[in-house]
Structure formats: C-alpha cells, structure tokens
Amino acid sequence: MAGVERRAAGAPAGGPVMGGVTVRVPAKVNLQLAVGPLRDDGYHDLVNVFHAVSLFDEVTAAEPDRAGAADRPVRVRVEGEWAADVPASDDNLAVRAAAALAARAGRSYRADLLIRKTIPVAGGMAGGSADAAAALVACNELWGLGLPLPDLMEIGADIGSDVPFALLGGTAVGTGRGERLTALETSGVFHWVFALADGGLSTPRVYGECDRLRAEAGAAVPWPRVSEPLLAALREGDAPALGRTLSNDLQPAALALRPSLAATLRVGRDAGALGAIVSGSGPTCAFLAESAEHAGALAAGLKDAEGCRGAVTAFGPVPGAAPAG
Ligand code: C5P
C-alpha cells in the first residue's frame, strides 16, 4: 500500500519484505470533542473532529533474527524522549495491532518492532494509537499481505478508537466511538503550539471524571452534534474563526484532575493564541497561532510556564501513516 518505505532491495512485488519497513505516523488534536451519554459497553458516543499534526512517531517492522525466532512472535523496543513511559510488552498497542493483523491473515507471522517516540505518552494526542496504526501499515508491507486501508482501519478500530484516524490522517469527523470517519474539506495550513505536561492523564479516568461531573451537575447530556461554524472555518481556512470554535467536552474533567492546566491555557491566551484548548483527554494543551512565526513566539512564552515540560510547534493537516524520510 502507499505510505511505506521499503528498506530491502530486490523484494518481489507483492511478496514479503525481508529488511525493515519504516512508517511515520502523526499525532492528532481534537478540534471538537463532543461527548454523548455513557453507553452500555462503557464507551461514549462522540462527535470527534480529528486533525493530524506534524508531530510524528516512527515505527520500523523487521523480520526477527534467528535468535529471536523462538521468542514471542512480535517483540518491541522503544526509543526516544518518552521511551521510559511506554510498555515494551504485549500490552503495547503496536504489538497488539501487529498480532491482530497476523491473526486476520491466519498465519503465524513474526516481527521485531522499533518505535521512535516523539508524540507525548498519555498526552491526549493519540500516540499509542498512532504507533498501532504505523505497526499495521509496516507489518502489512513486511509480510506482503496487501490488505487495503479499509481493512486496516477495521482491525485498528478493535485496538483503539483513535487508530482508524491515525491511518487516515488529514482532518476528519469521527462518530460512534470515534472510529467511524468521514474526511473533511479544509483550506490552507493551521499552525499550532503544544504545551507538553509533566506526567500523563489516563483516558478512562478523564472520561470517568467527565461522567462524575455531569452526574453531579444533574443536567441531561445532549446527543453530540458537529459544530457547523467549525466546519465552515475549516473549509475557509479561517484560523481566527477556528480558534473561536474549538471545543472539548473532556476539558472540565481534565482541569479537575490537573488544575495547573488552567494556568497553562491562560498563558497561551494572554500571549495572543487564537484558541486554547486541552487536547483530547489531556494533559497536552493545544494553542492555535496566526502563522508559523506566531507559533514560534507562543512556544517561547509557554515553555517555561508552570507545569510545562516544554512546548513544540507543529502544523496541520498532515497525512496519516506514511513513508519515513
Ligand atoms: O478506544 P480506546 O481504548 O482508546 O479507549 C480508551 C478509553 O477511553 C475507554 O476504555 C473508555 O474509558 C474511554 N472512551 C470512551 N468513549 C469513547 C472512546 C474512549 O469512554 N468513545
């Protein structure tokens, strides 16, 4: 499939690639996250406007060497700033994705995965889902399976609600758990700053806190609906309008669990961000800028803010799981 780099020379067309396959995959920010009532299966129906941004992990899948062949079928190693926070076990979403792909293919395939992490871990930017998506694309190529994108998206949806979007990329609205996607029309480029927090937030815990706060307030939870002004801002490439229409129903819960995020958002707003929002379940905060230069200035002001581990700039939309380099 498109979007992978073949490292091995001379691999037969459609056949297995004997060397490594490296796939680059973006983080996401939610431009709108409307959370509906809690379902019987423990999930919430969403309207989730995903936007892929230029903050990438890389996943390489390679045939294991002989020494590893008797070991577990899929092994993983993690490198990068966040490596210590990622499980290098069968719980790793990339390992689970590769194993699910092998099961779908009905054969006992093997792979060694190397994840180079740049996307914050447990940060609300779908880094684990991104790695799962990249592993699906890389192993599909490594094993010569040739499964089309819709099949990978279906397998990915069972691994995590955000995996299908990491495969698709761009800007899209997700319904259901967030896994049923429709690509959205956008114009131009949007410039972002992400304030990285010390320590992550557990996604189930943030959803649970959202339910708790809602029960406490006692108001009925409306059915989630996509914001028409937000769609118009995206179509028109109107960054100030997009900044005004960003929304996240999980933000009050993330702020309740991590009160210091309120100060982070304030620093960005006071410095002139067009919009300031907690990204997904947090604790990463996202700030919309007027331009790349403005993003650089905002990042400089945010990186020393209380509770911030650093600030990075990025732009979107970018494609989903795609060739490295
Ligand atoms: O699908 P994923 O495993 O990424 O979801 C992680 C957790 O986030 C779920 O276990 C659930 O607690 C929560 N979640 C939810 N509703 C969604 C998506 C996720 O409640 N639509």
PDB file of N, CA and C in Angstrom, residues 86-177:
ATOM      1  N   VAL A  86       6.613   3.959  28.030  1.00  0.00           N
ATOM      2  CA  VAL A  86       5.873   3.095  27.098  1.00  0.00           C
ATOM      3  C   VAL A  86       6.127   1.635  27.447  1.00  0.00           C
ATOM      4  N   PRO A  87       5.082   0.804  27.568  1.00  0.00           N
ATOM      5  CA  PRO A  87       5.327  -0.607  27.861  1.00  0.00           C
ATOM      6  C   PRO A  87       5.980  -1.307  26.668  1.00  0.00           C
ATOM      7  N   ALA A  88       7.102  -2.011  26.917  1.00  0.00           N
ATOM      8  CA  ALA A  88       7.756  -2.795  25.846  1.00  0.00           C
ATOM      9  C   ALA A  88       7.323  -4.250  26.015  1.00  0.00           C
ATOM     10  N   SER A  89       6.015  -4.454  26.109  1.00  0.00           N
ATOM     11  CA  SER A  89       5.464  -5.783  26.384  1.00  0.00           C
ATOM     12  C   SER A  89       4.318  -6.035  25.413  1.00  0.00           C
ATOM     13  N   ASP A  90       3.621  -7.168  25.620  1.00  0.00           N
ATOM     14  CA  ASP A  90       2.482  -7.482  24.748  1.00  0.00           C
ATOM     15  C   ASP A  90       1.323  -6.512  24.946  1.00  0.00           C
ATOM     16  N   ASP A  91       1.393  -5.660  25.993  1.00  0.00           N
ATOM     17  CA  ASP A  91       0.365  -4.628  26.194  1.00  0.00           C
ATOM     18  C   ASP A  91       0.547  -3.442  25.258  1.00  0.00           C
ATOM     19  N   ASN A  92       1.725  -3.343  24.662  1.00  0.00           N
ATOM     20  CA  ASN A  92       1.978  -2.216  23.755  1.00  0.00           C
ATOM     21  C   ASN A  92       0.972  -2.282  22.598  1.00  0.00           C
ATOM     22  N   LEU A  93       0.339  -1.138  22.297  1.00  0.00           N
ATOM     23  CA  LEU A  93      -0.711  -1.151  21.266  1.00  0.00           C
ATOM     24  C   LEU A  93      -0.170  -1.551  19.899  1.00  0.00           C
ATOM     25  N   ALA A  94       1.098  -1.218  19.626  1.00  0.00           N
ATOM     26  CA  ALA A  94       1.691  -1.599  18.335  1.00  0.00           C
ATOM     27  C   ALA A  94       1.830  -3.123  18.255  1.00  0.00           C
ATOM     28  N   VAL A  95       2.223  -3.757  19.350  1.00  0.00           N
ATOM     29  CA  VAL A  95       2.338  -5.221  19.392  1.00  0.00           C
ATOM     30  C   VAL A  95       0.958  -5.849  19.204  1.00  0.00           C
ATOM     31  N   ARG A  96      -0.040  -5.288  19.908  1.00  0.00           N
ATOM     32  CA  ARG A  96      -1.395  -5.835  19.789  1.00  0.00           C
ATOM     33  C   ARG A  96      -1.916  -5.680  18.361  1.00  0.00           C
ATOM     34  N   ALA A  97      -1.592  -4.556  17.722  1.00  0.00           N
ATOM     35  CA  ALA A  97      -2.039  -4.329  16.343  1.00  0.00           C
ATOM     36  C   ALA A  97      -1.382  -5.338  15.395  1.00  0.00           C
ATOM     37  N   ALA A  98      -0.073  -5.540  15.546  1.00  0.00           N
ATOM     38  CA  ALA A  98       0.629  -6.492  14.667  1.00  0.00           C
ATOM     39  C   ALA A  98       0.078  -7.900  14.879  1.00  0.00           C
ATOM     40  N   ALA A  99      -0.177  -8.268  16.129  1.00  0.00           N
ATOM     41  CA  ALA A  99      -0.716  -9.604  16.414  1.00  0.00           C
ATOM     42  C   ALA A  99      -2.115  -9.760  15.816  1.00  0.00           C
ATOM     43  N   ALA A 100      -2.927  -8.691  15.887  1.00  0.00           N
ATOM     44  CA  ALA A 100      -4.283  -8.748  15.324  1.00  0.00           C
ATOM     45  C   ALA A 100      -4.221  -8.880  13.798  1.00  0.00           C
ATOM     46  N   LEU A 101      -3.249  -8.215  13.191  1.00  0.00           N
ATOM     47  CA  LEU A 101      -3.084  -8.308  11.731  1.00  0.00           C
ATOM     48  C   LEU A 101      -2.685  -9.741  11.340  1.00  0.00           C
ATOM     49  N   ALA A 102      -1.745 -10.322  12.079  1.00  0.00           N
ATOM     50  CA  ALA A 102      -1.324 -11.703  11.796  1.00  0.00           C
ATOM     51  C   ALA A 102      -2.507 -12.652  11.951  1.00  0.00           C
ATOM     52  N   ALA A 103      -3.319 -12.422  12.999  1.00  0.00           N
ATOM     53  CA  ALA A 103      -4.483 -13.294  13.223  1.00  0.00           C
ATOM     54  C   ALA A 103      -5.461 -13.183  12.064  1.00  0.00           C
ATOM     55  N   ARG A 104      -5.667 -11.941  11.572  1.00  0.00           N
ATOM     56  CA  ARG A 104      -6.580 -11.744  10.438  1.00  0.00           C
ATOM     57  C   ARG A 104      -6.042 -12.478   9.202  1.00  0.00           C
ATOM     58  N   ALA A 105      -4.713 -12.462   9.031  1.00  0.00           N
ATOM     59  CA  ALA A 105      -4.107 -13.118   7.863  1.00  0.00           C
ATOM     60  C   ALA A 105      -4.106 -14.639   8.036  1.00  0.00           C
ATOM     61  N   GLY A 106      -4.341 -15.104   9.268  1.00  0.00           N
ATOM     62  CA  GLY A 106      -4.463 -16.536   9.508  1.00  0.00           C
ATOM     63  C   GLY A 106      -3.152 -17.275   9.478  1.00  0.00           C
ATOM     64  N   ARG A 107      -2.050 -16.577   9.750  1.00  0.00           N
ATOM     65  CA  ARG A 107      -0.751 -17.255   9.768  1.00  0.00           C
ATOM     66  C   ARG A 107       0.054 -16.749  10.943  1.00  0.00           C
ATOM     67  N   SER A 108       1.091 -17.494  11.315  1.00  0.00           N
ATOM     68  CA  SER A 108       1.906 -17.086  12.460  1.00  0.00           C
ATOM     69  C   SER A 108       3.099 -16.270  11.963  1.00  0.00           C
ATOM     70  N   TYR A 109       2.854 -15.009  11.712  1.00  0.00           N
ATOM     71  CA  TYR A 109       3.909 -14.093  11.282  1.00  0.00           C
ATOM     72  C   TYR A 109       4.699 -13.597  12.480  1.00  0.00           C
ATOM     73  N   ARG A 110       5.934 -13.175  12.216  1.00  0.00           N
ATOM     74  CA  ARG A 110       6.800 -12.649  13.279  1.00  0.00           C
ATOM     75  C   ARG A 110       7.318 -11.275  12.873  1.00  0.00           C
ATOM     76  N   ALA A 111       7.558 -10.431  13.870  1.00  0.00           N
ATOM     77  CA  ALA A 111       8.157  -9.116  13.580  1.00  0.00           C
ATOM     78  C   ALA A 111       8.850  -8.572  14.818  1.00  0.00           C
ATOM     79  N   ASP A 112       9.921  -7.867  14.574  1.00  0.00           N
ATOM     80  CA  ASP A 112      10.535  -7.031  15.609  1.00  0.00           C
ATOM     81  C   ASP A 112      10.159  -5.590  15.297  1.00  0.00           C
ATOM     82  N   LEU A 113       9.565  -4.912  16.269  1.00  0.00           N
ATOM     83  CA  LEU A 113       9.157  -3.515  16.067  1.00  0.00           C
ATOM     84  C   LEU A 113      10.108  -2.593  16.822  1.00  0.00           C
ATOM     85  N   LEU A 114      10.451  -1.494  16.189  1.00  0.00           N
ATOM     86  CA  LEU A 114      11.194  -0.428  16.866  1.00  0.00           C
ATOM     87  C   LEU A 114      10.355   0.839  16.778  1.00  0.00           C
ATOM     88  N   ILE A 115       9.995   1.397  17.935  1.00  0.00           N
ATOM     89  CA  ILE A 115       9.191   2.628  17.966  1.00  0.00           C
ATOM     90  C   ILE A 115      10.102   3.775  18.384  1.00  0.00           C
ATOM     91  N   ARG A 116      10.154   4.823  17.558  1.00  0.00           N
ATOM     92  CA  ARG A 116      10.881   6.045  17.949  1.00  0.00           C
ATOM     93  C   ARG A 116       9.833   7.079  18.322  1.00  0.00           C
ATOM     94  N   LYS A 117       9.760   7.380  19.633  1.00  0.00           N
ATOM     95  CA  LYS A 117       8.654   8.205  20.128  1.00  0.00           C
ATOM     96  C   LYS A 117       8.999   9.688  20.186  1.00  0.00           C
ATOM     97  N   THR A 118       8.135  10.472  19.594  1.00  0.00           N
ATOM     98  CA  THR A 118       8.178  11.929  19.737  1.00  0.00           C
ATOM     99  C   THR A 118       6.848  12.422  20.305  1.00  0.00           C
ATOM    100  N   ILE A 119       5.765  11.692  20.005  1.00  0.00           N
ATOM    101  CA  ILE A 119       4.428  12.085  20.481  1.00  0.00           C
ATOM    102  C   ILE A 119       4.360  11.810  21.982  1.00  0.00           C
ATOM    103  N   PRO A 120       3.881  12.772  22.781  1.00  0.00           N
ATOM    104  CA  PRO A 120       3.824  12.548  24.225  1.00  0.00           C
ATOM    105  C   PRO A 120       3.003  11.317  24.591  1.00  0.00           C
ATOM    106  N   VAL A 121       3.436  10.631  25.637  1.00  0.00           N
ATOM    107  CA  VAL A 121       2.751   9.418  26.089  1.00  0.00           C
ATOM    108  C   VAL A 121       1.637   9.811  27.070  1.00  0.00           C
ATOM    109  N   ALA A 122       0.469   9.198  26.912  1.00  0.00           N
ATOM    110  CA  ALA A 122      -0.712   9.523  27.741  1.00  0.00           C
ATOM    111  C   ALA A 122      -0.939  11.034  27.761  1.00  0.00           C
ATOM    112  N   GLY A 123      -0.787  11.653  26.580  1.00  0.00           N
ATOM    113  CA  GLY A 123      -0.837  13.109  26.495  1.00  0.00           C
ATOM    114  C   GLY A 123      -2.087  13.661  25.840  1.00  0.00           C
ATOM    115  N   GLY A 124      -2.994  12.798  25.375  1.00  0.00           N
ATOM    116  CA  GLY A 124      -4.194  13.290  24.690  1.00  0.00           C
ATOM    117  C   GLY A 124      -3.953  13.572  23.221  1.00  0.00           C
ATOM    118  N   MET A 125      -2.860  12.999  22.666  1.00  0.00           N
ATOM    119  CA  MET A 125      -2.561  13.200  21.248  1.00  0.00           C
ATOM    120  C   MET A 125      -2.551  11.876  20.480  1.00  0.00           C
ATOM    121  N   ALA A 126      -3.097  10.836  21.099  1.00  0.00           N
ATOM    122  CA  ALA A 126      -3.264   9.520  20.454  1.00  0.00           C
ATOM    123  C   ALA A 126      -1.938   8.885  20.033  1.00  0.00           C
ATOM    124  N   GLY A 127      -0.911   9.060  20.831  1.00  0.00           N
ATOM    125  CA  GLY A 127       0.399   8.496  20.480  1.00  0.00           C
ATOM    126  C   GLY A 127       0.392   6.972  20.422  1.00  0.00           C
ATOM    127  N   GLY A 128      -0.270   6.322  21.376  1.00  0.00           N
ATOM    128  CA  GLY A 128      -0.334   4.858  21.363  1.00  0.00           C
ATOM    129  C   GLY A 128      -1.103   4.356  20.152  1.00  0.00           C
ATOM    130  N   SER A 129      -2.204   5.032  19.840  1.00  0.00           N
ATOM    131  CA  SER A 129      -2.992   4.658  18.654  1.00  0.00           C
ATOM    132  C   SER A 129      -2.184   4.889  17.385  1.00  0.00           C
ATOM    133  N   ALA A 130      -1.391   5.953  17.363  1.00  0.00           N
ATOM    134  CA  ALA A 130      -0.550   6.239  16.199  1.00  0.00           C
ATOM    135  C   ALA A 130       0.439   5.089  15.976  1.00  0.00           C
ATOM    136  N   ASP A 131       1.045   4.617  17.050  1.00  0.00           N
ATOM    137  CA  ASP A 131       2.020   3.522  16.913  1.00  0.00           C
ATOM    138  C   ASP A 131       1.336   2.249  16.430  1.00  0.00           C
ATOM    139  N   ALA A 132       0.110   2.010  16.899  1.00  0.00           N
ATOM    140  CA  ALA A 132      -0.647   0.843  16.431  1.00  0.00           C
ATOM    141  C   ALA A 132      -0.923   0.969  14.931  1.00  0.00           C
ATOM    142  N   ALA A 133      -1.326   2.166  14.503  1.00  0.00           N
ATOM    143  CA  ALA A 133      -1.607   2.387  13.082  1.00  0.00           C
ATOM    144  C   ALA A 133      -0.349   2.163  12.241  1.00  0.00           C
ATOM    145  N   ALA A 134       0.776   2.707  12.717  1.00  0.00           N
ATOM    146  CA  ALA A 134       2.030   2.560  11.969  1.00  0.00           C
ATOM    147  C   ALA A 134       2.445   1.089  11.911  1.00  0.00           C
ATOM    148  N   ALA A 135       2.237   0.350  13.000  1.00  0.00           N
ATOM    149  CA  ALA A 135       2.592  -1.074  13.010  1.00  0.00           C
ATOM    150  C   ALA A 135       1.735  -1.843  12.003  1.00  0.00           C
ATOM    151  N   LEU A 136       0.457  -1.467  11.876  1.00  0.00           N
ATOM    152  CA  LEU A 136      -0.415  -2.141  10.901  1.00  0.00           C
ATOM    153  C   LEU A 136       0.104  -1.930   9.481  1.00  0.00           C
ATOM    154  N   VAL A 137       0.449  -0.675   9.169  1.00  0.00           N
ATOM    155  CA  VAL A 137       0.923  -0.379   7.810  1.00  0.00           C
ATOM    156  C   VAL A 137       2.272  -1.066   7.563  1.00  0.00           C
ATOM    157  N   ALA A 138       3.163  -1.003   8.544  1.00  0.00           N
ATOM    158  CA  ALA A 138       4.509  -1.578   8.372  1.00  0.00           C
ATOM    159  C   ALA A 138       4.444  -3.101   8.243  1.00  0.00           C
ATOM    160  N   CYS A 139       3.656  -3.756   9.076  1.00  0.00           N
ATOM    161  CA  CYS A 139       3.593  -5.233   9.031  1.00  0.00           C
ATOM    162  C   CYS A 139       2.823  -5.714   7.802  1.00  0.00           C
ATOM    163  N   ASN A 140       1.820  -4.943   7.385  1.00  0.00           N
ATOM    164  CA  ASN A 140       1.092  -5.285   6.159  1.00  0.00           C
ATOM    165  C   ASN A 140       2.078  -5.378   4.995  1.00  0.00           C
ATOM    166  N   GLU A 141       3.037  -4.444   4.975  1.00  0.00           N
ATOM    167  CA  GLU A 141       4.051  -4.423   3.916  1.00  0.00           C
ATOM    168  C   GLU A 141       5.109  -5.502   4.156  1.00  0.00           C
ATOM    169  N   LEU A 142       5.618  -5.567   5.390  1.00  0.00           N
ATOM    170  CA  LEU A 142       6.684  -6.529   5.717  1.00  0.00           C
ATOM    171  C   LEU A 142       6.262  -7.957   5.378  1.00  0.00           C
ATOM    172  N   TRP A 143       5.012  -8.275   5.688  1.00  0.00           N
ATOM    173  CA  TRP A 143       4.525  -9.639   5.490  1.00  0.00           C
ATOM    174  C   TRP A 143       3.898  -9.846   4.109  1.00  0.00           C
ATOM    175  N   GLY A 144       3.902  -8.781   3.284  1.00  0.00           N
ATOM    176  CA  GLY A 144       3.379  -8.900   1.922  1.00  0.00           C
ATOM    177  C   GLY A 144       1.896  -9.219   1.859  1.00  0.00           C
ATOM    178  N   LEU A 145       1.117  -8.697   2.817  1.00  0.00           N
ATOM    179  CA  LEU A 145      -0.298  -9.068   2.888  1.00  0.00           C
ATOM    180  C   LEU A 145      -1.156  -8.294   1.887  1.00  0.00           C
ATOM    181  N   GLY A 146      -0.784  -7.059   1.630  1.00  0.00           N
ATOM    182  CA  GLY A 146      -1.529  -6.254   0.665  1.00  0.00           C
ATOM    183  C   GLY A 146      -2.953  -5.925   1.068  1.00  0.00           C
ATOM    184  N   LEU A 147      -3.243  -5.874   2.388  1.00  0.00           N
ATOM    185  CA  LEU A 147      -4.607  -5.510   2.805  1.00  0.00           C
ATOM    186  C   LEU A 147      -4.864  -4.038   2.498  1.00  0.00           C
ATOM    187  N   PRO A 148      -6.063  -3.695   2.012  1.00  0.00           N
ATOM    188  CA  PRO A 148      -6.379  -2.288   1.715  1.00  0.00           C
ATOM    189  C   PRO A 148      -6.652  -1.502   3.000  1.00  0.00           C
ATOM    190  N   LEU A 149      -6.585  -0.172   2.856  1.00  0.00           N
ATOM    191  CA  LEU A 149      -6.763   0.725   4.002  1.00  0.00           C
ATOM    192  C   LEU A 149      -8.035   0.440   4.815  1.00  0.00           C
ATOM    193  N   PRO A 150      -9.202   0.240   4.166  1.00  0.00           N
ATOM    194  CA  PRO A 150     -10.409  -0.015   4.980  1.00  0.00           C
ATOM    195  C   PRO A 150     -10.254  -1.240   5.883  1.00  0.00           C
ATOM    196  N   ASP A 151      -9.551  -2.277   5.419  1.00  0.00           N
ATOM    197  CA  ASP A 151      -9.344  -3.469   6.265  1.00  0.00           C
ATOM    198  C   ASP A 151      -8.449  -3.128   7.446  1.00  0.00           C
ATOM    199  N   LEU A 152      -7.391  -2.353   7.197  1.00  0.00           N
ATOM    200  CA  LEU A 152      -6.502  -1.967   8.309  1.00  0.00           C
ATOM    201  C   LEU A 152      -7.269  -1.111   9.308  1.00  0.00           C
ATOM    202  N   MET A 153      -8.147  -0.232   8.795  1.00  0.00           N
ATOM    203  CA  MET A 153      -8.929   0.624   9.696  1.00  0.00           C
ATOM    204  C   MET A 153      -9.873  -0.214  10.560  1.00  0.00           C
ATOM    205  N   GLU A 154     -10.433  -1.263   9.977  1.00  0.00           N
ATOM    206  CA  GLU A 154     -11.343  -2.135  10.737  1.00  0.00           C
ATOM    207  C   GLU A 154     -10.573  -2.881  11.836  1.00  0.00           C
ATOM    208  N   ILE A 155      -9.406  -3.400  11.495  1.00  0.00           N
ATOM    209  CA  ILE A 155      -8.585  -4.096  12.502  1.00  0.00           C
ATOM    210  C   ILE A 155      -8.164  -3.095  13.581  1.00  0.00           C
ATOM    211  N   GLY A 156      -7.783  -1.902  13.145  1.00  0.00           N
ATOM    212  CA  GLY A 156      -7.312  -0.873  14.077  1.00  0.00           C
ATOM    213  C   GLY A 156      -8.384  -0.428  15.055  1.00  0.00           C
ATOM    214  N   ALA A 157      -9.644  -0.390  14.604  1.00  0.00           N
ATOM    215  CA  ALA A 157     -10.740   0.071  15.479  1.00  0.00           C
ATOM    216  C   ALA A 157     -10.888  -0.826  16.703  1.00  0.00           C
ATOM    217  N   ASP A 158     -10.546  -2.108  16.560  1.00  0.00           N
ATOM    218  CA  ASP A 158     -10.616  -3.020  17.713  1.00  0.00           C
ATOM    219  C   ASP A 158      -9.466  -2.790  18.687  1.00  0.00           C
ATOM    220  N   ILE A 159      -8.406  -2.171  18.227  1.00  0.00           N
ATOM    221  CA  ILE A 159      -7.236  -1.908  19.094  1.00  0.00           C
ATOM    222  C   ILE A 159      -7.470  -0.635  19.898  1.00  0.00           C
ATOM    223  N   GLY A 160      -8.050   0.388  19.262  1.00  0.00           N
ATOM    224  CA  GLY A 160      -8.315   1.655  19.949  1.00  0.00           C
ATOM    225  C   GLY A 160      -9.164   2.548  19.066  1.00  0.00           C
ATOM    226  N   SER A 161      -9.994   3.375  19.707  1.00  0.00           N
ATOM    227  CA  SER A 161     -10.947   4.202  18.960  1.00  0.00           C
ATOM    228  C   SER A 161     -10.257   5.189  18.020  1.00  0.00           C
ATOM    229  N   ASP A 162      -9.017   5.594  18.333  1.00  0.00           N
ATOM    230  CA  ASP A 162      -8.335   6.609  17.530  1.00  0.00           C
ATOM    231  C   ASP A 162      -7.430   6.020  16.447  1.00  0.00           C
ATOM    232  N   VAL A 163      -7.306   4.687  16.394  1.00  0.00           N
ATOM    233  CA  VAL A 163      -6.377   4.069  15.426  1.00  0.00           C
ATOM    234  C   VAL A 163      -6.813   4.316  13.973  1.00  0.00           C
ATOM    235  N   PRO A 164      -8.123   4.163  13.646  1.00  0.00           N
ATOM    236  CA  PRO A 164      -8.502   4.407  12.247  1.00  0.00           C
ATOM    237  C   PRO A 164      -8.104   5.803  11.773  1.00  0.00           C
ATOM    238  N   PHE A 165      -8.258   6.823  12.645  1.00  0.00           N
ATOM    239  CA  PHE A 165      -7.884   8.169  12.198  1.00  0.00           C
ATOM    240  C   PHE A 165      -6.380   8.287  11.970  1.00  0.00           C
ATOM    241  N   ALA A 166      -5.568   7.633  12.795  1.00  0.00           N
ATOM    242  CA  ALA A 166      -4.113   7.716  12.596  1.00  0.00           C
ATOM    243  C   ALA A 166      -3.724   7.103  11.249  1.00  0.00           C
ATOM    244  N   LEU A 167      -4.520   6.162  10.749  1.00  0.00           N
ATOM    245  CA  LEU A 167      -4.275   5.592   9.418  1.00  0.00           C
ATOM    246  C   LEU A 167      -4.706   6.567   8.322  1.00  0.00           C
ATOM    247  N   LEU A 168      -5.827   7.257   8.563  1.00  0.00           N
ATOM    248  CA  LEU A 168      -6.411   8.133   7.530  1.00  0.00           C
ATOM    249  C   LEU A 168      -5.701   9.483   7.467  1.00  0.00           C
ATOM    250  N   GLY A 169      -5.494  10.117   8.608  1.00  0.00           N
ATOM    251  CA  GLY A 169      -4.852  11.432   8.665  1.00  0.00           C
ATOM    252  C   GLY A 169      -5.738  12.544   8.136  1.00  0.00           C
ATOM    253  N   GLY A 170      -5.140  13.718   7.871  1.00  0.00           N
ATOM    254  CA  GLY A 170      -5.890  14.874   7.393  1.00  0.00           C
ATOM    255  C   GLY A 170      -6.742  15.447   8.505  1.00  0.00           C
ATOM    256  N   THR A 171      -7.982  15.811   8.158  1.00  0.00           N
ATOM    257  CA  THR A 171      -8.965  16.288   9.133  1.00  0.00           C
ATOM    258  C   THR A 171     -10.231  15.484   8.872  1.00  0.00           C
ATOM    259  N   ALA A 172     -10.829  14.950   9.908  1.00  0.00           N
ATOM    260  CA  ALA A 172     -11.982  14.071   9.700  1.00  0.00           C
ATOM    261  C   ALA A 172     -12.879  14.141  10.917  1.00  0.00           C
ATOM    262  N   VAL A 173     -14.157  13.860  10.677  1.00  0.00           N
ATOM    263  CA  VAL A 173     -15.080  13.772  11.813  1.00  0.00           C
ATOM    264  C   VAL A 173     -15.335  12.294  12.094  1.00  0.00           C
ATOM    265  N   GLY A 174     -15.213  11.933  13.371  1.00  0.00           N
ATOM    266  CA  GLY A 174     -15.457  10.559  13.801  1.00  0.00           C
ATOM    267  C   GLY A 174     -16.726  10.508  14.625  1.00  0.00           C
ATOM    268  N   THR A 175     -17.570   9.516  14.342  1.00  0.00           N
ATOM    269  CA  THR A 175     -18.759   9.288  15.166  1.00  0.00           C
ATOM    270  C   THR A 175     -18.664   7.881  15.755  1.00  0.00           C
ATOM    271  N   GLY A 176     -19.729   7.477  16.456  1.00  0.00           N
ATOM    272  CA  GLY A 176     -19.638   6.223  17.212  1.00  0.00           C
ATOM    273  C   GLY A 176     -18.633   6.422  18.336  1.00  0.00           C
ATOM    274  N   ARG A 177     -17.723   5.483  18.518  1.00  0.00           N
ATOM    275  CA  ARG A 177     -16.640   5.652  19.498  1.00  0.00           C
ATOM    276  C   ARG A 177     -15.604   6.650  19.000  1.00  0.00           C
TER     277      ARG A 177
END
